[in-house]
Each structure stands twice: as structure tokens, then as C-alpha cells.
Coordinates of C-alpha atoms in Angstrom, one line a residue:
X955 CA 93.3 115.6 100.3
X956 CA 92.9 112.0 99.2
X957 CA 95.5 112.5 96.4
X958 CA 97.9 114.3 98.7
X959 CA 97.5 111.7 101.4
X960 CA 98.2 108.9 98.9
X961 CA 101.3 110.8 97.7
X962 CA 102.5 111.1 101.3
X963 CA 102.1 107.3 101.8
X964 CA 103.8 106.5 98.5
X965 CA 106.7 108.8 99.3
X966 CA 107.2 107.2 102.7
X967 CA 107.4 103.8 101.0
X968 CA 110.2 104.9 98.5
X969 CA 113.2 102.8 99.3
X970 CA 116.6 103.5 97.8
X971 CA 119.0 101.1 99.5
X972 CA 121.5 100.8 96.7
X973 CA 124.4 103.2 96.2
X974 CA 123.5 104.1 92.6
X975 CA 124.6 107.5 91.1
X976 CA 121.1 108.9 91.6
X977 CA 120.4 107.5 95.0
X978 CA 121.8 110.1 97.3
X979 CA 120.2 113.0 95.5
X980 CA 116.9 111.0 95.3
X981 CA 116.9 110.4 99.0
X982 CA 117.2 114.2 99.6
X983 CA 114.3 114.8 97.1
X984 CA 112.2 112.2 98.9
X985 CA 112.9 113.6 102.4
X986 CA 112.3 117.2 101.3
X987 CA 109.0 116.3 99.6
X988 CA 107.7 114.5 102.7
X989 CA 108.7 117.4 104.9
X990 CA 107.0 119.9 102.6
X991 CA 103.9 117.8 102.6
X992 CA 103.9 117.6 106.4
X993 CA 105.0 121.2 107.0
X994 CA 103.1 123.1 104.4
X995 CA 101.0 121.4 101.7
X996 CA 98.6 119.2 103.8
X997 CA 98.1 121.8 106.5
X998 CA 97.4 124.6 104.0
X999 CA 94.9 122.5 102.0
X1000 CA 93.1 121.7 105.3
X1001 CA 92.9 125.4 106.2
X1002 CA 93.1 127.7 103.2
X1003 CA 91.8 130.6 105.4
X1004 CA 94.7 130.3 107.9
X1005 CA 97.0 133.3 108.2
X1006 CA 99.8 133.6 105.7
X1007 CA 103.3 132.7 106.9
X1008 CA 106.0 135.0 105.6
X1009 CA 109.5 133.6 106.2
X1010 CA 112.4 136.0 106.3
X1011 CA 115.5 134.3 104.9
X1012 CA 118.9 135.3 103.6
X1013 CA 122.6 135.0 104.0
X1014 CA 124.7 135.4 107.0
X1015 CA 124.9 139.1 108.0
X1016 CA 122.3 140.3 105.5
X1017 CA 120.4 142.1 108.2
X1018 CA 117.3 139.8 108.5
X1019 CA 116.9 140.3 112.3
X1020 CA 117.3 144.1 111.9
X1021 CA 114.7 144.1 109.1
X1022 CA 112.2 142.1 111.3
X1023 CA 112.8 144.5 114.2
X1024 CA 112.1 147.4 111.8
X1025 CA 108.9 145.8 110.5
X1026 CA 107.4 145.5 114.0
X1027 CA 108.8 148.7 115.4
X1028 CA 111.0 147.4 118.2
X1029 CA 113.8 145.0 119.0
X1030 CA 112.3 141.6 119.0
X1031 CA 115.1 139.5 117.7
X1032 CA 118.8 139.7 118.3
X1033 CA 121.3 140.9 115.8
X1034 CA 125.1 141.2 116.1
X1035 CA 128.5 140.6 114.7
X1036 CA 128.9 137.1 116.2
X1037 CA 127.6 134.4 113.8
X1038 CA 125.3 132.7 113.7
X1039 CA 122.9 135.1 115.5
X1040 CA 119.5 133.5 114.8
X1041 CA 119.9 130.2 116.6
X1042 CA 116.2 129.6 117.2
X1043 CA 113.4 130.7 114.8
X1044 CA 111.0 133.3 116.1
X1045 CA 107.4 133.4 114.8
X1046 CA 105.7 136.8 115.2
X1047 CA 101.9 136.8 114.9
X1048 CA 98.9 139.0 115.6
X1049 CA 97.2 138.1 119.0
X1050 CA 94.0 137.2 117.1
X1051 CA 95.9 134.5 115.2
X1052 CA 97.4 132.7 118.2
X1053 CA 95.3 129.6 117.8
X1054 CA 96.6 129.0 114.2
X1055 CA 100.2 128.6 115.4
X1056 CA 100.1 127.2 118.9
X1057 CA 99.0 123.8 117.5
X1058 CA 101.1 121.7 115.2
X1059 CA 99.1 122.8 112.1
X1060 CA 102.2 123.8 110.4
X1061 CA 105.8 122.6 111.0
X1062 CA 104.5 119.8 113.2
X1063 CA 107.9 118.4 114.0
X1064 CA 109.0 121.6 115.8
X1065 CA 107.9 122.2 119.4
X1066 CA 106.5 125.5 120.5
X1067 CA 107.5 127.9 123.3
X1068 CA 105.9 131.2 124.1
X1069 CA 108.1 134.3 124.1
X1070 CA 107.5 137.8 125.5
X1071 CA 108.4 141.3 124.6
X1072 CA 108.6 144.6 126.4
X1073 CA 105.4 146.7 126.2
X1074 CA 105.4 150.2 127.6
X1075 CA 104.4 150.2 131.3
X1076 CA 105.1 146.5 131.8
X1077 CA 108.0 144.5 133.2
X1078 CA 110.0 142.4 130.8
X1079 CA 110.7 138.8 132.1
X1080 CA 114.2 137.6 132.1
X1081 CA 113.4 135.0 129.4
X1082 CA 112.0 137.6 127.1
X1083 CA 112.7 137.4 123.4
X1084 CA 115.6 139.6 122.4
X1085 CA 117.9 137.5 124.6
X1086 CA 118.9 134.7 122.3
X1087 CA 117.2 131.4 123.4
X1088 CA 119.2 128.3 124.2
X1089 CA 120.9 127.2 121.0
X1090 CA 120.4 123.5 121.9
X1091 CA 116.6 124.0 121.5
X1092 CA 116.9 124.8 117.8
X1093 CA 114.1 122.5 116.8
X1094 CA 111.4 124.6 118.5
X1095 CA 109.6 127.8 117.5
X1096 CA 109.4 130.8 119.8
X1097 CA 105.9 132.2 119.3
X1098 CA 105.5 135.9 120.1
X1099 CA 102.2 137.8 119.9
X1100 CA 102.6 141.4 118.6
X1101 CA 99.8 143.7 119.9
X1102 CA 99.4 147.1 118.4
X1103 CA 101.7 149.8 119.7
X1104 CA 100.7 153.5 120.2
X1105 CA 102.7 154.4 117.1
X1106 CA 100.5 152.1 115.1
X1107 CA 103.1 149.6 114.3
X1108 CA 102.0 146.0 114.6
X1109 CA 101.7 142.9 112.5
X1110 CA 98.3 142.8 110.8
X1111 CA 95.9 140.0 111.5
X1112 CA 96.2 137.3 108.8
X1113 CA 100.0 137.5 108.5
X1114 CA 102.9 136.0 110.6
X1115 CA 106.6 136.7 110.2
X1116 CA 109.1 134.0 110.8
X1117 CA 112.8 135.0 111.3
X1118 CA 114.7 132.0 109.9
X1119 CA 118.4 131.0 110.5
X1120 CA 121.0 131.9 107.9
X1121 CA 120.8 129.8 104.7
X1122 CA 124.6 129.7 104.6
X1123 CA 125.1 129.3 108.3
X1124 CA 128.3 127.7 109.5
X1125 CA 126.1 125.4 111.6
X1126 CA 124.7 122.5 109.6
X1127 CA 121.6 122.3 111.7
X1128 CA 120.9 126.0 111.1
X1129 CA 121.1 125.5 107.3
X1130 CA 118.9 122.5 107.4
X1131 CA 116.3 124.3 109.5
X1132 CA 116.4 127.4 107.3
X1133 CA 115.6 125.3 104.2
X1134 CA 112.8 123.6 106.1
X1135 CA 111.2 126.9 107.1
X1136 CA 111.5 128.4 103.7
X1137 CA 109.7 125.3 102.3
X1138 CA 106.8 125.9 104.7
X1139 CA 106.3 129.5 103.7
X1140 CA 103.4 131.0 101.8
X1141 CA 105.7 133.9 100.8
X1142 CA 109.3 134.7 101.1
X1143 CA 111.0 137.9 102.2
X1144 CA 114.5 137.4 100.9
X1145 CA 117.2 139.6 102.3
X1146 CA 120.4 140.3 100.6
X1147 CA 122.9 143.1 100.5
X1148 CA 124.4 145.4 97.8
X1149 CA 127.7 143.5 97.8
X1150 CA 126.3 140.0 98.0
X1151 CA 123.1 139.8 95.9
X1152 CA 124.9 137.8 93.2
X1153 CA 126.2 135.1 95.5
X1154 CA 125.5 131.5 94.5
X1155 CA 123.8 130.2 97.6
X1156 CA 120.9 132.8 97.7
X1157 CA 120.3 132.2 94.0
X1158 CA 119.9 128.5 94.5
X1159 CA 117.0 129.2 96.8
X1160 CA 115.6 132.0 94.6
X1161 CA 115.6 129.6 91.6
X1162 CA 113.7 127.1 93.8
X1163 CA 111.3 129.9 94.5
X1164 CA 110.8 130.5 90.8
X1165 CA 110.1 126.8 90.3
X1166 CA 107.5 126.9 93.0
X1167 CA 106.0 130.1 91.8
X1168 CA 105.9 131.4 95.3
X1169 CA 105.3 135.1 96.0
X1170 CA 108.7 136.7 96.8
X1171 CA 109.8 140.0 98.1
X1172 CA 113.5 140.7 97.7
X1173 CA 115.0 143.2 100.1
X1174 CA 118.2 144.8 98.9
X1175 CA 119.7 145.9 102.2
X1176 CA 122.6 148.2 103.1
X1177 CA 122.7 149.9 99.8
X1178 CA 125.1 152.9 99.9
X1179 CA 123.4 156.3 99.4
X1180 CA 123.5 157.5 95.8
X1181 CA 123.7 154.1 94.0
X1182 CA 120.2 152.7 94.9
X1183 CA 118.9 153.0 91.4
X1184 CA 122.0 151.5 89.8
X1185 CA 122.1 148.4 92.1
X1186 CA 118.4 147.9 92.0
X1187 CA 118.3 148.0 88.2
X1188 CA 121.0 145.4 88.0
X1189 CA 119.3 143.1 90.5
X1190 CA 116.0 143.5 88.8
X1191 CA 117.6 142.4 85.6
X1192 CA 118.9 139.3 87.3
X1193 CA 115.5 138.5 88.7
X1194 CA 113.8 138.8 85.4
X1195 CA 116.3 136.6 83.6
X1196 CA 115.8 133.9 86.2
X1197 CA 112.0 133.9 86.0
X1198 CA 111.4 136.1 89.0
X1199 CA 110.4 139.3 87.3
X1200 CA 107.2 139.5 89.4
X1201 CA 109.1 139.5 92.7
X1202 CA 108.7 142.7 94.7
X1203 CA 112.0 144.5 95.1
X1204 CA 112.6 146.8 98.1
X1205 CA 115.7 148.8 98.7
X1206 CA 116.9 149.7 102.2
X1207 CA 119.6 152.4 102.1
X1208 CA 122.5 151.9 104.4
X1209 CA 121.9 153.9 107.6
X1210 CA 123.2 154.2 111.1
X1211 CA 121.3 152.2 113.8
X1212 CA 120.0 154.0 116.9
X1213 CA 120.9 153.0 120.5
X1214 CA 118.4 150.1 120.4
X1215 CA 119.8 148.8 117.1
X1216 CA 116.9 150.0 115.1
X1217 CA 116.8 151.4 111.6
X1218 CA 115.4 154.9 111.1
X1219 CA 111.6 155.2 111.0
X1220 CA 110.4 154.8 107.5
X1221 CA 113.3 152.7 106.2
X1222 CA 111.1 149.7 105.6
X1223 CA 107.7 151.5 105.1
X1224 CA 107.3 150.3 101.5
X1225 CA 107.8 146.7 102.5
X1226 CA 105.4 147.0 105.5
X1227 CA 102.7 148.6 103.3
X1228 CA 103.1 145.8 100.7
X1229 CA 102.7 143.2 103.4
X1230 CA 99.7 145.0 104.9
X1231 CA 98.0 145.2 101.5
X1232 CA 98.2 141.4 101.1
X1233 CA 97.2 140.6 104.7
X1234 CA 94.4 143.1 104.9
X1235 CA 92.3 141.5 102.1
X1236 CA 91.0 138.0 102.4
X1237 CA 91.0 137.6 98.6
X1238 CA 94.7 138.6 98.3
X1239 CA 95.7 136.2 101.1
X1240 CA 93.8 133.4 99.3
X1241 CA 95.5 134.2 96.0
X1242 CA 98.9 134.1 97.5
X1243 CA 98.2 130.9 99.3
X1244 CA 96.8 129.2 96.2
X1245 CA 99.5 130.4 94.0
X1246 CA 102.1 129.0 96.3
X1247 CA 100.2 125.7 96.8
X1248 CA 99.9 125.2 93.0
X1249 CA 103.5 125.8 92.5
X1250 CA 104.5 123.4 95.3
X1251 CA 102.1 120.7 93.9
X1252 CA 103.6 121.1 90.4
X1253 CA 107.0 120.7 91.9
X1254 CA 105.9 117.6 93.9
X1255 CA 104.8 116.1 90.6
X1256 CA 108.2 116.6 89.1
X1257 CA 109.8 115.2 92.3
X1258 CA 107.5 112.2 92.1
X1259 CA 108.7 111.5 88.5
X1260 CA 112.3 111.9 89.6
X1261 CA 111.8 109.3 92.4
X1262 CA 110.1 106.9 90.1
X1263 CA 113.1 107.1 87.8
X1264 CA 115.4 106.6 90.7
X1265 CA 113.5 103.4 91.7
X1266 CA 113.8 102.2 88.1
X1267 CA 117.6 102.7 88.4
X1268 CA 117.6 100.8 91.7
X1269 CA 115.8 97.8 90.1
X1270 CA 118.3 97.7 87.2
X1271 CA 121.1 97.8 89.7
X1272 CA 119.5 95.1 91.8
X1273 CA 119.1 92.9 88.7
X1274 CA 122.8 93.3 87.9
X1275 CA 123.9 92.5 91.5
X1276 CA 121.6 89.5 91.7
X1277 CA 123.0 88.3 88.4
X1278 CA 126.5 88.5 89.8
X1279 CA 125.5 86.3 92.7
X1280 CA 123.5 83.9 90.5
X1281 CA 126.4 83.5 88.2
X1282 CA 128.8 82.7 91.0
X1283 CA 126.6 80.2 92.7
X1284 CA 125.7 78.5 89.4
X1285 CA 129.4 78.0 88.8
X1286 CA 129.6 76.5 92.3
X1287 CA 126.8 74.1 91.5
X1288 CA 128.4 73.1 88.2
X1289 CA 131.7 72.5 90.0
X1290 CA 130.1 70.3 92.6
X1291 CA 128.1 68.3 90.0
X1292 CA 131.2 67.9 87.8
X1293 CA 133.0 66.3 90.7
X1294 CA 130.2 63.8 91.1
X1295 CA 130.2 62.9 87.4
X1296 CA 133.8 62.9 86.3
X1297 CA 135.2 60.3 88.6
X1298 CA 136.7 62.7 91.1
X1299 CA 134.8 61.2 94.0
X1300 CA 135.6 57.7 92.9
X1301 CA 139.3 58.0 93.6
X1302 CA 141.4 58.2 96.7
X1303 CA 139.7 57.4 100.0
X1304 CA 136.3 56.5 98.4
X1305 CA 138.0 54.0 96.0
X1306 CA 140.0 52.5 98.8
X1307 CA 137.0 52.0 101.1
X1308 CA 134.9 50.6 98.2
X1309 CA 137.5 48.0 97.3
X1310 CA 137.8 47.0 100.9
X1311 CA 134.0 46.6 100.9
X1312 CA 133.7 44.5 97.8
X1313 CA 137.1 42.8 97.7
X1314 CA 139.7 43.0 94.9
X1315 CA 140.2 39.4 93.8
X1316 CA 137.5 36.9 94.2
X1317 CA 134.8 39.4 93.4
X1318 CA 136.3 40.5 90.1
X1319 CA 136.9 36.9 89.1
X1320 CA 133.2 36.2 89.7
X1321 CA 132.2 38.8 87.1
X1322 CA 133.6 36.4 84.5
X1323 CA 130.9 33.9 85.3
X1324 CA 128.2 36.3 84.2
X1325 CA 125.3 38.1 85.9
X1326 CA 123.2 35.0 86.5
X1327 CA 125.9 33.2 88.5
X1328 CA 126.9 36.4 90.3
X1329 CA 123.3 36.8 91.6
X1330 CA 123.5 33.3 93.2
X1331 CA 126.9 34.0 94.8
X1332 CA 126.1 37.4 96.4
X1333 CA 124.9 35.9 99.7
X1334 CA 127.9 33.7 100.3
X1335 CA 130.4 36.3 99.1
X1336 CA 129.4 39.1 101.4
X1337 CA 128.8 36.9 104.4
X1338 CA 132.5 37.2 105.1
X1339 CA 133.3 40.8 103.8
X1340 CA 136.1 42.5 105.7
X1341 CA 134.7 46.0 105.8
X1342 CA 131.2 47.5 106.6
X1343 CA 129.4 49.7 104.0
X1344 CA 129.5 52.6 106.5
X1345 CA 133.2 53.1 105.8
X1346 CA 132.4 53.7 102.1
X1347 CA 129.4 55.9 103.1
X1348 CA 131.6 58.0 105.4
X1349 CA 134.3 58.4 102.7
X1350 CA 131.7 59.6 100.2
X1351 CA 130.3 62.0 102.7
X1352 CA 133.7 63.4 103.5
X1353 CA 134.7 63.8 99.9
X1354 CA 131.4 65.4 98.8
X1355 CA 131.4 67.7 101.8
X1356 CA 134.9 69.0 101.0
X1357 CA 133.9 69.8 97.4
X1358 CA 130.6 71.5 98.6
X1359 CA 132.4 73.8 101.1
X1360 CA 135.2 74.6 98.7
X1361 CA 132.8 75.6 95.9
X1362 CA 130.4 77.5 98.1
X1363 CA 133.3 79.5 99.6
X1364 CA 134.5 80.4 96.1
X1365 CA 131.0 81.5 95.1
X1366 CA 130.7 83.7 98.3
X1367 CA 134.1 85.3 97.7
X1368 CA 133.4 86.0 94.1
X1369 CA 130.0 87.5 94.8
X1370 CA 131.4 89.8 97.5
X1371 CA 134.2 90.9 95.2
X1372 CA 131.9 91.8 92.4
X1373 CA 129.6 93.8 94.7
X1374 CA 132.6 95.7 96.1
X1375 CA 133.5 96.6 92.6
X1376 CA 130.0 98.0 91.9
X1377 CA 129.0 101.3 93.5
X1378 CA 125.4 100.0 93.9
X1379 CA 126.4 97.1 96.0
X1380 CA 129.5 98.4 97.8
X1381 CA 127.7 99.8 100.8
X1382 CA 125.7 96.6 101.3
X1383 CA 128.8 94.5 101.9
X1384 CA 130.9 97.2 103.6
X1385 CA 131.7 96.2 107.2
X1386 CA 130.5 92.6 106.6
X1387 CA 132.5 89.5 105.8
X1388 CA 130.4 87.9 103.1
X1389 CA 133.4 86.2 101.5
X1390 CA 133.5 83.8 104.5
X1391 CA 130.8 81.2 104.8
X1392 CA 128.4 81.3 107.7
X1393 CA 129.5 79.3 110.8
X1394 CA 126.8 76.7 110.3
X1395 CA 127.3 76.1 106.6
X1396 CA 129.6 73.1 107.2
X1397 CA 126.9 71.5 109.4
X1398 CA 124.2 72.2 106.9
X1399 CA 126.2 70.8 104.1
X1400 CA 126.8 67.6 106.1
X1401 CA 123.1 67.4 106.9
X1402 CA 122.2 67.6 103.2
X1403 CA 124.6 64.9 102.2
X1404 CA 123.3 62.6 105.0
X1405 CA 119.8 63.5 103.8
X1406 CA 120.6 62.5 100.3
X1407 CA 122.1 59.2 101.6
X1408 CA 118.8 58.6 103.5
X1409 CA 116.9 59.3 100.3
X1410 CA 118.7 56.5 98.6
X1411 CA 117.8 54.0 101.3
X1412 CA 114.1 55.0 100.8
X1413 CA 114.4 54.6 97.0
X1414 CA 116.0 51.1 97.4
X1415 CA 113.3 50.0 99.9
X1416 CA 110.5 51.1 97.5
X1417 CA 112.2 49.6 94.5
X1418 CA 112.8 46.3 96.3
X1419 CA 109.3 45.9 97.7
X1420 CA 109.0 42.4 96.0
X1421 CA 110.0 39.3 98.1
X1422 CA 112.7 38.1 95.8
X1423 CA 114.3 41.5 95.3
X1424 CA 114.2 42.2 99.1
X1425 CA 115.9 38.9 99.7
X1426 CA 118.8 39.9 97.4
X1427 CA 118.9 43.3 99.1
X1428 CA 119.1 41.6 102.5
X1429 CA 122.0 39.5 101.4
X1430 CA 124.1 42.7 100.8
X1431 CA 122.2 44.9 103.3
X1432 CA 120.3 48.0 102.6
X1433 CA 123.3 50.2 103.4
X1434 CA 125.5 48.1 101.2
X1435 CA 123.1 48.5 98.3
X1436 CA 122.8 52.3 99.0
X1437 CA 126.6 52.9 98.8
X1438 CA 126.7 50.8 95.7
X1439 CA 124.0 53.0 94.2
X1440 CA 126.1 56.1 95.2
X1441 CA 129.0 54.7 93.3
X1442 CA 126.9 54.2 90.2
X1443 CA 125.4 57.7 90.6
X1444 CA 128.9 59.2 90.6
X1445 CA 129.9 57.3 87.6
X1446 CA 127.0 58.5 85.4
X1447 CA 128.2 61.0 82.8
X1448 CA 126.2 62.4 79.9
X1449 CA 123.5 59.8 80.3
X1450 CA 125.9 56.8 80.2
X1451 CA 126.2 54.5 83.2
X1452 CA 129.4 53.3 84.8
X1453 CA 129.3 49.9 83.1
X1454 CA 129.6 51.8 79.8
X1455 CA 132.3 54.2 80.9
X1456 CA 134.4 52.2 83.3
X1457 CA 135.7 54.9 85.6
X1458 CA 138.5 54.5 88.2
X1459 CA 139.8 51.1 87.2
X1460 CA 136.5 49.2 87.1
X1461 CA 135.0 50.7 90.3
X1462 CA 131.7 51.6 88.5
X1463 CA 131.7 48.3 86.6
X1464 CA 131.6 46.4 89.9
X1465 CA 128.9 48.6 91.3
X1466 CA 126.8 48.4 88.1
X1467 CA 127.1 44.6 88.0
X1468 CA 126.1 44.3 91.7
X1469 CA 122.9 46.4 91.3
X1470 CA 121.9 44.7 88.1
X1471 CA 122.2 41.4 89.8
X1472 CA 119.6 42.7 92.3
X1473 CA 117.2 44.9 90.4
X1474 CA 117.8 44.4 86.7
X1475 CA 119.3 46.8 84.2
X1476 CA 116.3 49.1 83.6
X1477 CA 115.7 49.5 87.4
X1478 CA 119.3 50.4 87.9
X1479 CA 119.1 53.1 85.3
X1480 CA 116.0 54.5 86.9
X1481 CA 117.5 54.4 90.4
X1482 CA 120.7 56.1 89.3
X1483 CA 118.8 58.9 87.6
X1484 CA 116.6 59.6 90.7
X1485 CA 119.6 59.5 92.9
X1486 CA 121.3 62.1 90.8
X1487 CA 118.2 64.3 90.7
X1488 CA 117.9 64.1 94.5
X1489 CA 121.5 65.1 95.0
X1490 CA 121.2 68.0 92.5
X1491 CA 118.0 69.2 94.4
X1492 CA 119.7 69.1 97.7
X1493 CA 122.9 70.8 96.6
X1494 CA 121.0 73.4 94.7
X1495 CA 118.9 74.2 97.7
X1496 CA 121.9 74.5 99.9
X1497 CA 123.7 76.9 97.6
X1498 CA 120.6 79.0 96.9
X1499 CA 120.2 79.4 100.7
X1500 CA 123.7 80.7 101.0
X1501 CA 123.3 83.0 98.0
X1502 CA 120.3 84.5 99.8
X1503 CA 122.8 86.1 102.2
X1504 CA 123.5 88.4 99.3
X1505 CA 120.2 88.7 97.5
X1506 CA 118.3 89.3 100.7
X1507 CA 120.1 92.6 100.9
X1508 CA 118.2 93.6 97.7
X1509 CA 114.8 92.9 99.1
X1510 CA 114.1 96.5 100.0
X1511 CA 114.3 97.5 96.3
X1512 CA 110.7 98.1 95.3
X1513 CA 109.1 96.2 92.5
X1514 CA 107.8 97.6 89.2
X1515 CA 104.1 97.7 90.3
X1516 CA 105.0 99.9 93.4
X1517 CA 107.0 102.3 91.2
X1518 CA 104.1 102.5 88.7
X1519 CA 101.7 103.4 91.5
X1520 CA 104.1 106.2 92.5
X1521 CA 104.6 107.4 88.9
X1522 CA 100.8 107.5 88.2
X1523 CA 100.4 110.2 90.9
X1524 CA 102.5 112.7 88.9
X1525 CA 99.9 113.5 86.2
X1526 CA 97.2 113.7 88.9
X1527 CA 99.2 116.2 90.8
X1528 CA 99.7 118.3 87.7
X1529 CA 95.9 118.2 87.0
X1530 CA 95.3 119.3 90.6
X1531 CA 97.7 122.2 90.3
X1532 CA 96.0 123.3 87.1
X1533 CA 92.5 122.9 88.5
X1534 CA 93.4 124.9 91.6
X1535 CA 95.0 127.6 89.5

């Protein structure tokens, strides 16, 4: 029970959110395995002495309801020409076994209602079984106790019959329910006809029965008189070739029904005697139950391995999809950084505002006097500057913001496009608009740029802690020094500073001279490097946060450790089935 409970928990945790080739089939395998654990395996292990549940299944019009009526000796379930006839499953049991089925011991997700039948000398209620129940209430079992009749026909204690919907019903819900009921059976009574026993749909279920090693009785119904042996021999050969040679085969000759829709007495006597022989002996019942259990547990081991492989496939797909996003946003980061290092941001509005700030004539002529004299002239030169540093700061923010938004939008669009071209990611972006940036991205980008500009002011204040340096900073103003450092940061390429490269007509040369006159050459190099690092960190964080819009959709893919825990249960289940056998 501990092993099976762990299996139930692991199966419930299996997550297959990506549309890989194996995903849809694996989801069905997972759901079917969980349902079989709940409906049959766990309840049966908890109560091995419970009555056997024999499910009567088959194709549309095979005669299941007529067969059930014949087994209990009266019309208990409806049959007719209009399909589907069995809209609600009816469970027939011996009165002594009522407590086993009124609870949710088996098929816990189906509600229970109590049906009635006519007994000689009693009045039949209007809601009696035989009048088809409300088709809307298909997810409920009608429980009918079958007391012994004077003729001696009755269900034996220890065995219940469940009349299931058609396995090939035109109603999807009927087909689903039929599969669920067959999966909860201790043994199957499979009904087919002389002209339909080779149909594909019944054989899919019979092959599943062979895989489960469940006890099966195949009823060949409506066989024309005179060809019973020929048809039975052919069907027996098919069963043996498909690993079902041990299945019981019972032939029902085509016969006229009486006024109550009943087969002639004795038509199903061999099948009834076979069921009574199983039900009448506790050892036989236990053998049937254990055989079916072992087969189901072995099948669950195989399903567990299939699901583990499907999760491996999910992780591979998730790695591929995440790689697409990472590649797109790495290109975006490279594009932004290139614009800060190749002089792009030192042209246009930024260059114009910078030249307004520092002047274009007197200041450049002062550079000819050397750094020493420049240092002495900073205070007097900037006392009358025509433009505030905030204009330069705003121009830099505007230019950098435009580049950031453009690159992020391109990365988002590229990521969405790649996911739509990949079956694994297509469903994740369907109905969304991941190519467009979030409404708040522009504000967040602006906040990061302003944060970086604030970082520079903090750097300058720490670097200029000495009195002499602070006096020089004060001459230009902290904001003025900060925008100058921004200019130098944008001019640094491949480890070379602006004074060595000379970008945008001497812009970086001016900025470099200014900062060196305040801090010295080594300090300027250090400040420029830290400024660049801070900017890279902020841009990287912003782009990674946007990339999470995509990669967060992959979070439900389970990790390797979780899959290994699931996979490790398969050999334990095989050992359990072998030990129980």
C-alpha cells in the first residue's frame, strides 16, 4: 500500500505542459493510470476478500443487456434498437454483498443510486430498473440487489455484474465511462457477435486485457444455428494468436426472444455455471483477484516508465525553448551594449546638449594649455556655462531608453516567433501577444536608466571624498561630473578610453580631460569601468526579467530528480507483481 500510495502521488505530480509529440498520449496514460489506481488497484489491495466485479462490455448492439437479463433470469436492464441503450451503468449484486458496493470502495468518483426490480407478489415502483434512467446522470451507478428466485436463478454471493455502456458508443461520455468501468473489473465478460468479432475496437480492449492478464470470458452472441463450431474455432484461433488462449469462450446461438425480451432458458447456462464456479469458492475468487491485480500492477510499471520518458522529452523541449529565448535576449543585450560603446549615443541630441554644456570654443582652446592649467580654470569657466547638465542627462536617458525598448521588442518578437514554429511551445503562446512588450516595460526601462545615473553620483561622491577633489567636483557640480562620466563610459571600447579613441569629433576627449583634471587618470579608468559594469548589470536584469515572461511558462516542467523518483517506482512495481504472483 505504501508503494501504491507513493505511485498515486507521483502520478498526480506528472506535468506535461509542452506540446511534444508524446505529450497528448502520455497525458492519457497518466490519467488512465490514476483512475485505475483509484477505481480498482487501491480498493482491491485494501480488501482482497471483497466480491469480484465482473464487467459486461462489448460493441453497440452486441446483446450485452439481453445477456445480463438472461444471467439473472428476468428483464433487469433495457435493450432495444435505439442506440445507445445502456446510458447508465447498472451493478447487480447479491443482497449479502450490499455493503461492499454502497460505499465508494470501488469507482469512488461515481455516485450511487438504488434501483428496484419486480419480484413475484410485489408492486414495481415507477422508478424501477428496466425503465432507462435519466441519461444526464451517467456518472452514477444504479445498484440492484438480486435475491434468489423460485426458479433458483440469482447472482451468487461474492460476484457482482456490471452492465457497461457500449465501447464504441456514438456518445463520447459513454465510451469514456465504458473504458473506466472495464479498467475497474476483476474479470471481463466480453460480448461480440458472429459478424463483428473481428472488429478493430473490441480487439483493442481485448489486447489490453491480454496485457493486464485479466480473466476474460468471451461471449460469441447471435451465432446462426449450424455454424457454431466453425465460428467458434475461428475466434478461438484469433484469441490464441493474441495471447488470450486461456479466455473462456461461450457461444450463444441466435434465438427468438420471448414477449419479455428474454433468451430461451438454458441459452447462457454454461456461462452462468462458469461464473458460479468462480464465485462459489473463496480460493478461486482470490486467484482471479490476484491475477488481475498482478497484471494491472505490471502494466502500471510500464506506464510509469512511459511517463518518465515523456518527462525526459519535456525537459529536452524546455531546454530548447529556453535556449531560443536566451539567444534572443542575449542578442538584445549585445545590441544595447554596442550602442553604448561604438559612439552611437554620442551623436545627435546627446552631442548637441554636451557641447552646449561644455562650450565649443574657449574650452577646446584651453586643452592646449595642458591638464595642469585646465584644472585651475574649471571653476571660472563653468561659472558662466550656458546650459545645465540635466539637459545632457535627459538626452542620454532618452537615447538609451529608445535603444533598450527597440532591442527588447525585437527579442520578444523573435522569441515568440521561434516558439510558434516549435510544436512544444506553440500552445504556450497561442492566444497571447508575447511579441509586444508589457505595458510597464517602458517605465521600468526608464527607472533602470535613472537608477544607473544615480549610481554614478554615488560613485563620484565616494571617489571624491577628499577635500581637494570635492572642491574640484563642486566647481563643476556633482551632476556635471556625472554626465561627464557617462560620456566617458559610452566612449570606452575594448578597454580603451575616449582620450585614446576620440569618438564623435573629440567629445570623449573633452570628457576624459575634464575627469582627469578632477580625479587623475587612474581614477577615471576605474570610474569608467565601474560605470559600465553597473549599466550592464541593470540592462541585463531588465532584459532577463522580460525574458521570464517566456521562460516562466516552462516552470511546470518537472526537474530530473522528480522524474528519477517516478522512474524508480517501475522496478518496485514489477517486484510487487512478481511477489504477489
